[in-house]
Amino acid sequence: MTTQDLQKKVLAIGKLDAVRKLDVGAQVSGQLKHLYVKLGDKVTQGQLLAVIDAQQAESRIREVNAILQDLNAQLRQGLAERRLTKLTLDRQHTLAKLHVISQNELDKASAELEVKNARLETIKAQIDKTIASLESAKINLDYTKITAPMGGEVVQITTLEGQTVIAAQQAPTILTLADMQTMLVNAQVSEADVIHLTPGLKASFTILGDQSKYFHGVLKDILSMPEKINDAVFYLARFEVPNPDALLRLQMTAQISIELSNIKQAMVIPLAALRKKLADNLYQVIVLKKGKEEERQVTIGIRDNINVQILSGLMLGEEVIISSSYQEKTL
C-alpha cells in the first residue's frame, strides 16, 4: 500500500457554446438592401449591421403627415366656426331677453354650439390617433437600420443582400452574434453519475486539438430536462470558461472531468486487489506477508479508475496481491 493524491471524478463528453449568443432579426418587412458584415467579423454594440429598404416606411410617414395636416386644417376651421357660433349664441341671448326671438330659436343656437364642440373633440381625437400613427411610422423607419444589440462575433448569416424579409408574425433572423470571450461548456452526464453532481464543483476539460492543455471552471448548474441518445439518458451539466486567446470555438468537442472529491496523500491500493465484497465499502484482500498469503478485510473510501482509498485494514507498506480475474463490475 502506498500514498498518493486521489481524486474521484465524473467523466463526460460535451460541446462548447457561447455564454451570450443572439439572433439579430428584422422587425419590419422589406428587401435587405445592404449587409455591412461578413462571417467572422467582430462588431461593437450599436454598430450598423444591415439596412432594409426604407421606401415603404418613408411612404407611410409622408401619408400620415398628410393626414395630420388635413386634420389640423379641419381643427382650425372648426375653431373658427365655433367662435362664430358662440358670437351668434351671445346675440341670441340678448335678443331673447328683449323678446325679439323665441325660445325655440335660442335653443337651436345653443344646440348648434354643442354640435361644433363635439365636432372639435372628434377632430382632436383623430389628431391624437394620427400623431401616434406617425410615431409608429417613424419607429418602423428606425427599424430599417439593424444595429448590433451587443458586441461579439458574427457566427452565422441567415439572410443575404437582396432577399426579402417578412416580419408578419415573428422577427426573421438576419444574422447571429456570439460573445466568444466566455464559453459555455455543456457536459453530457449519464443518469448514473448526475446524482453525484452539485453546483460549485470544480470542472476541467481538454479539446481534441490539444489534449495537453486544460481549461478550468466551476459547475454552474445541472439542467432538469434530460437528453435521450440511443436510449441512453443524459443530463446537461454546465460551466463557463474564459476564452481570452480565442482558442475555443462553437460546437467544439470537450473531454470533461468533474471533480467530486480530492484527497491529498491518500493510502491506496490498486482496484484489482479487491476481492470479495463483504458489505458496503467492505472488501476482502489478500496480503503477502513473509511470503505467505493472508486474507484481510479492508474499508475503502473514494476511488478512481485505477486505485482505491483504504480507510482501515492495511498498514502503509504492506503488499497486496492483484487478482488476475478482477472485473470492475464486481465492485
PDB file of C-alpha atoms in Angstrom, residues 177-296:
ATOM      1  CA  LEU A 177     -23.848  37.226 -32.891  1.00  0.00           C
ATOM      2  CA  ALA A 178     -21.852  35.431 -30.205  1.00  0.00           C
ATOM      3  CA  ASP A 179     -19.637  36.794 -27.446  1.00  0.00           C
ATOM      4  CA  MET A 180     -16.672  34.422 -27.729  1.00  0.00           C
ATOM      5  CA  GLN A 181     -14.827  35.897 -24.724  1.00  0.00           C
ATOM      6  CA  THR A 182     -16.602  33.481 -22.376  1.00  0.00           C
ATOM      7  CA  MET A 183     -17.618  29.983 -23.433  1.00  0.00           C
ATOM      8  CA  LEU A 184     -20.313  27.705 -22.026  1.00  0.00           C
ATOM      9  CA  VAL A 185     -19.455  24.015 -21.671  1.00  0.00           C
ATOM     10  CA  ASN A 186     -22.422  21.628 -21.902  1.00  0.00           C
ATOM     11  CA  ALA A 187     -21.324  18.320 -20.381  1.00  0.00           C
ATOM     12  CA  GLN A 188     -23.491  15.288 -21.179  1.00  0.00           C
ATOM     13  CA  VAL A 189     -23.582  13.412 -17.865  1.00  0.00           C
ATOM     14  CA  SER A 190     -25.145   9.959 -17.579  1.00  0.00           C
ATOM     15  CA  GLU A 191     -28.118   9.441 -15.289  1.00  0.00           C
ATOM     16  CA  ALA A 192     -25.922   7.185 -13.125  1.00  0.00           C
ATOM     17  CA  ASP A 193     -23.410   9.977 -12.499  1.00  0.00           C
ATOM     18  CA  VAL A 194     -25.628  13.066 -12.397  1.00  0.00           C
ATOM     19  CA  ILE A 195     -26.910  12.298  -8.881  1.00  0.00           C
ATOM     20  CA  HIS A 196     -23.400  12.985  -7.556  1.00  0.00           C
ATOM     21  CA  LEU A 197     -23.168  16.481  -9.060  1.00  0.00           C
ATOM     22  CA  THR A 198     -23.885  19.796  -7.358  1.00  0.00           C
ATOM     23  CA  PRO A 199     -23.192  23.380  -8.477  1.00  0.00           C
ATOM     24  CA  GLY A 200     -19.806  24.625  -7.315  1.00  0.00           C
ATOM     25  CA  LEU A 201     -17.789  21.508  -8.138  1.00  0.00           C
ATOM     26  CA  LYS A 202     -14.511  22.028  -9.981  1.00  0.00           C
ATOM     27  CA  ALA A 203     -14.533  21.033 -13.638  1.00  0.00           C
ATOM     28  CA  SER A 204     -11.918  20.916 -16.363  1.00  0.00           C
ATOM     29  CA  PHE A 205     -11.685  19.770 -19.962  1.00  0.00           C
ATOM     30  CA  THR A 206      -9.427  19.343 -22.949  1.00  0.00           C
ATOM     31  CA  ILE A 207     -10.194  19.696 -26.640  1.00  0.00           C
ATOM     32  CA  LEU A 208      -9.336  17.255 -29.404  1.00  0.00           C
ATOM     33  CA  GLY A 209      -6.836  19.619 -30.991  1.00  0.00           C
ATOM     34  CA  ASP A 210      -4.662  19.917 -27.874  1.00  0.00           C
ATOM     35  CA  GLN A 211      -5.193  17.330 -25.148  1.00  0.00           C
ATOM     36  CA  SER A 212      -2.261  18.644 -23.122  1.00  0.00           C
ATOM     37  CA  LYS A 213      -3.937  21.992 -22.393  1.00  0.00           C
ATOM     38  CA  TYR A 214      -6.571  22.063 -19.661  1.00  0.00           C
ATOM     39  CA  PHE A 215      -9.342  24.633 -19.307  1.00  0.00           C
ATOM     40  CA  HIS A 216     -10.839  25.077 -15.844  1.00  0.00           C
ATOM     41  CA  GLY A 217     -14.178  26.223 -14.484  1.00  0.00           C
ATOM     42  CA  VAL A 218     -16.762  25.712 -11.737  1.00  0.00           C
ATOM     43  CA  LEU A 219     -20.013  23.834 -12.270  1.00  0.00           C
ATOM     44  CA  LYS A 220     -22.797  26.387 -12.776  1.00  0.00           C
ATOM     45  CA  ASP A 221     -25.949  24.249 -12.902  1.00  0.00           C
ATOM     46  CA  ILE A 222     -27.432  20.910 -13.918  1.00  0.00           C
ATOM     47  CA  LEU A 223     -30.442  21.107 -16.231  1.00  0.00           C
ATOM     48  CA  SER A 224     -33.512  19.127 -15.201  1.00  0.00           C
ATOM     49  CA  MET A 225     -34.652  18.197 -18.698  1.00  0.00           C
ATOM     50  CA  PRO A 226     -32.761  15.124 -19.958  1.00  0.00           C
ATOM     51  CA  GLU A 227     -31.491  14.314 -23.431  1.00  0.00           C
ATOM     52  CA  LYS A 228     -32.012  10.850 -24.874  1.00  0.00           C
ATOM     53  CA  ILE A 229     -29.265   9.467 -27.134  1.00  0.00           C
ATOM     54  CA  ASN A 230     -29.735   5.917 -28.438  1.00  0.00           C
ATOM     55  CA  ASP A 231     -31.967   5.044 -25.451  1.00  0.00           C
ATOM     56  CA  ALA A 232     -29.340   6.373 -23.009  1.00  0.00           C
ATOM     57  CA  VAL A 233     -30.392   9.267 -20.766  1.00  0.00           C
ATOM     58  CA  PHE A 234     -28.041  12.212 -20.219  1.00  0.00           C
ATOM     59  CA  TYR A 235     -28.321  15.487 -18.316  1.00  0.00           C
ATOM     60  CA  LEU A 236     -26.502  18.695 -19.190  1.00  0.00           C
ATOM     61  CA  ALA A 237     -24.121  19.953 -16.513  1.00  0.00           C
ATOM     62  CA  ARG A 238     -22.912  23.426 -17.459  1.00  0.00           C
ATOM     63  CA  PHE A 239     -19.953  25.608 -16.562  1.00  0.00           C
ATOM     64  CA  GLU A 240     -18.249  28.676 -18.022  1.00  0.00           C
ATOM     65  CA  VAL A 241     -14.620  29.211 -19.003  1.00  0.00           C
ATOM     66  CA  PRO A 242     -12.816  32.355 -20.211  1.00  0.00           C
ATOM     67  CA  ASN A 243     -11.553  32.348 -23.793  1.00  0.00           C
ATOM     68  CA  PRO A 244      -9.092  35.278 -23.982  1.00  0.00           C
ATOM     69  CA  ASP A 245      -6.891  33.673 -26.654  1.00  0.00           C
ATOM     70  CA  ALA A 246      -9.868  32.698 -28.847  1.00  0.00           C
ATOM     71  CA  LEU A 247      -8.733  29.059 -28.921  1.00  0.00           C
ATOM     72  CA  LEU A 248     -12.213  27.767 -28.166  1.00  0.00           C
ATOM     73  CA  ARG A 249     -14.888  27.750 -30.855  1.00  0.00           C
ATOM     74  CA  LEU A 250     -18.560  26.929 -31.111  1.00  0.00           C
ATOM     75  CA  GLN A 251     -19.512  23.234 -31.105  1.00  0.00           C
ATOM     76  CA  MET A 252     -16.003  22.012 -30.258  1.00  0.00           C
ATOM     77  CA  THR A 253     -15.931  18.641 -28.507  1.00  0.00           C
ATOM     78  CA  ALA A 254     -14.828  18.818 -24.874  1.00  0.00           C
ATOM     79  CA  GLN A 255     -13.458  15.876 -22.885  1.00  0.00           C
ATOM     80  CA  ILE A 256     -14.658  16.809 -19.416  1.00  0.00           C
ATOM     81  CA  SER A 257     -13.680  15.845 -15.892  1.00  0.00           C
ATOM     82  CA  ILE A 258     -15.787  16.971 -12.914  1.00  0.00           C
ATOM     83  CA  GLU A 259     -14.058  16.585  -9.555  1.00  0.00           C
ATOM     84  CA  LEU A 260     -16.284  15.094  -6.854  1.00  0.00           C
ATOM     85  CA  SER A 261     -13.627  14.801  -4.141  1.00  0.00           C
ATOM     86  CA  ASN A 262      -9.872  15.192  -3.793  1.00  0.00           C
ATOM     87  CA  ILE A 263      -7.785  13.631  -1.021  1.00  0.00           C
ATOM     88  CA  LYS A 264      -4.137  14.552  -0.638  1.00  0.00           C
ATOM     89  CA  GLN A 265      -1.745  11.677   0.124  1.00  0.00           C
ATOM     90  CA  ALA A 266      -4.444   9.054   0.478  1.00  0.00           C
ATOM     91  CA  MET A 267      -3.417   5.484   1.326  1.00  0.00           C
ATOM     92  CA  VAL A 268      -4.288   3.496  -1.795  1.00  0.00           C
ATOM     93  CA  ILE A 269      -4.075   0.061  -3.368  1.00  0.00           C
ATOM     94  CA  PRO A 270      -4.919  -0.981  -6.944  1.00  0.00           C
ATOM     95  CA  LEU A 271      -8.595  -1.606  -7.602  1.00  0.00           C
ATOM     96  CA  ALA A 272      -7.606  -5.004  -8.948  1.00  0.00           C
ATOM     97  CA  ALA A 273      -6.501  -6.026  -5.444  1.00  0.00           C
ATOM     98  CA  LEU A 274     -10.069  -6.004  -4.148  1.00  0.00           C
ATOM     99  CA  ARG A 275     -11.602  -9.472  -3.924  1.00  0.00           C
ATOM    100  CA  LYS A 276     -14.946 -10.446  -2.437  1.00  0.00           C
ATOM    101  CA  LYS A 277     -17.381  -7.702  -1.452  1.00  0.00           C
ATOM    102  CA  LEU A 278     -18.436  -8.302   2.160  1.00  0.00           C
ATOM    103  CA  ALA A 279     -20.623  -5.235   2.761  1.00  0.00           C
ATOM    104  CA  ASP A 280     -20.928  -1.639   1.638  1.00  0.00           C
ATOM    105  CA  ASN A 281     -17.349  -0.315   1.348  1.00  0.00           C
ATOM    106  CA  LEU A 282     -16.015  -3.510   2.987  1.00  0.00           C
ATOM    107  CA  TYR A 283     -13.919  -5.876   0.850  1.00  0.00           C
ATOM    108  CA  GLN A 284     -11.600  -8.823   1.186  1.00  0.00           C
ATOM    109  CA  VAL A 285      -7.978  -8.507   0.028  1.00  0.00           C
ATOM    110  CA  ILE A 286      -5.036 -10.919   0.023  1.00  0.00           C
ATOM    111  CA  VAL A 287      -1.914  -9.625   1.778  1.00  0.00           C
ATOM    112  CA  LEU A 288       1.513 -11.108   1.082  1.00  0.00           C
ATOM    113  CA  LYS A 289       3.232 -11.306   4.478  1.00  0.00           C
ATOM    114  CA  LYS A 290       6.597 -13.042   4.877  1.00  0.00           C
ATOM    115  CA  GLY A 291       5.990 -14.974   1.670  1.00  0.00           C
ATOM    116  CA  LYS A 292       2.568 -16.207   2.781  1.00  0.00           C
ATOM    117  CA  GLU A 293      -0.921 -15.146   1.681  1.00  0.00           C
ATOM    118  CA  GLU A 294      -3.195 -13.727   4.352  1.00  0.00           C
ATOM    119  CA  GLU A 295      -6.839 -12.739   3.983  1.00  0.00           C
ATOM    120  CA  ARG A 296      -7.689  -9.282   5.279  1.00  0.00           C
TER     121      ARG A 296
END
